[in-house]
């Protein structure tokens, strides 16, 4: 490679400016004398004089041609340094002679430390490219080539890793290198490159040689701990590896034994709990301490300790520790912090797990609460339901089905039940075991407060037309509705016409309710997938086994599902099958229809085990999910409290105008915020035919903690203070499961490619091996053209040409 350099102390820009200035001055002075001469002499004479002066002045810059070439077989060394999470280990306890540096930091030191850094030595021998890798990303760090030689920067602090990657894919690196060496254009980073192990065609190899020279070395130097945990095995990628030209030299970083510390791996807590529940969960950790050493695992909310357990090290590696604690007092404090005028159906409760060292008597090196590793903690968040789900149960008679469902709802602290018997032309009667009788709802607002309506067979005229319409509108606005049909056929009456259009079925005119056969129930594939009809109550018994063993039903109302409905369970008798459970959405609500009121028979010999579980699941699946936060005009909910990366966030809102009526806006905006700064905005579209209810989805957000707030034109800042929050959790990190050096894998990689493997304790062997194997060097030579004929002769030619032209025009 040939480059033009200027060796003088004078800056090149200053020299060119001086040459141009003097040449321009000479041209102007000369032109004043000859401007009236005939062309081309009038402009050619000044130009020749100016050009000669410029070339003479440029000699002050000492222009020199520098030649860079290889002596010996050209070598292009690719250096790869692992930058994944496990490379932040310091290994001080298990490698006592190593400095207090991370594995990644030690790799930098091996390459750049000393008066004569290894990178600079290699740059004098050939081309060097240094990259770091993590996940399926490669990041250039430094390079020196024939075309662009570079020296190491004086400040190398920018090379220190701060954002550790995951997972570790050695197959990704090796596949990229194989593609490069075999002549593919660029570095392939797709999955096909990682998994395609076929040998390239002869034409591809020929092209590689034509591009890179028939003889050229492409050694690879890899610094890693070998904790490969993503993609195919690296050994699969090494099939048909070009050993002669691209051996892989591997330096193993880290220790072969686990670090003497406790590493938190996973904090597992439920997504949603009730305010009266005790939270139960597990914390998974890697126990690397010596047996019988003591440490404590603690669970906090902010600075408040919720649970702690002192443990003794076992030396067995990964272990799980279960925990349980009450959240009642914490929830009261969080509720007290809710802004005035707002209510919360769910409060997010962040918690963190920490590990602390417990010193043994006489241990003066550590304090009583010192953690076993720097900033060792894991965080998570739970959604705490702060209000009960409100249910209105109606029936015209005290049936077994109704009694058992009522008892189930009353015993569950998560429900708030109002239960009434409503008969034809008689006032509703309180139908509950609870002493506090509440008045029957009258206005629409009274009905709208319920999340779920459960109705048995209602007699004709048991409710007024206004009450029927209020319930229908509440379901349309999002409440759930369960209908348990019976033998009298009341639901077919025209008085219930407004309700009938919300049901997912229609009755068959020629079929009456059957109450003298044995109907065997079983879920459909659709119902089985939902999980809502799961009755697995014993280990070893499948859901289908449990359903087959249920007592037959005697009563069944024959119906047909309407288009858009889903049949979740059927009832069969001697080959005849009818829908048993059918559902569909109505407006923003969900309707669940049961064609029999005899599921109470499933209590036979098992009491509440089956029946209570079934109806609890059906009620929770059918009911309206309350908005997480509400005020007088708005309701807002962002779905789950925790999402995995890549999941969509379901956002829904309820909006009322200043008169308390549903909003008629076609769409509104929801804004995602991180620490008060907006990072994403989406449109929430109005649910068709349901005024005031809006839905939308957020996607593509990175891991982190978010708040959601509405942005609606015409609404005051005080009204729009309503917020909900959620967390997008990072992809589980496999790096922490095992951080020991994988000598076996790294040795196999080196052997399969014709290279060499050494642990970092013997790194001098690697330097010696590379020195002996690659003896090429970069040769530089300078030709000072300002002292050569190639510079002097043009000046003479220009001066001679000017003299000849002057004589020709009569100036001499």
Coordinates of C-alpha atoms in Angstrom, one line a residue, residues 43 45 78 188 222 244 252 266 269 285 334 351 356 473 503 550 562 583-584 679 691 734 750 777 793 797:
X43 CA -2.9 33.8 -19.0
X45 CA 2.7 32.9 -18.7
X78 CA -9.0 -11.3 14.6
X188 CA -23.0 -13.1 8.5
X222 CA -10.6 -15.8 21.5
X244 CA -4.7 -24.4 7.7
X252 CA -9.7 -19.3 29.0
X266 CA -34.5 -15.7 40.3
X269 CA -43.7 -14.3 43.3
X285 CA -29.8 -18.8 44.4
X334 CA -49.7 2.4 49.9
X351 CA -40.3 -6.1 46.4
X356 CA -26.3 -10.7 53.5
X473 CA -76.5 -1.9 29.6
X503 CA -77.2 -14.5 25.1
X550 CA -68.4 -36.6 37.2
X562 CA -75.3 -18.5 17.7
X583 CA -70.0 -18.0 25.8
X584 CA -69.6 -14.9 23.7
X679 CA -41.2 7.3 25.8
X691 CA -69.5 4.5 24.2
X734 CA -28.6 -17.9 32.0
X750 CA -8.9 -25.2 19.8
X777 CA 5.9 -8.3 9.6
X793 CA 12.3 17.7 -13.4
X797 CA 10.2 21.8 -17.5

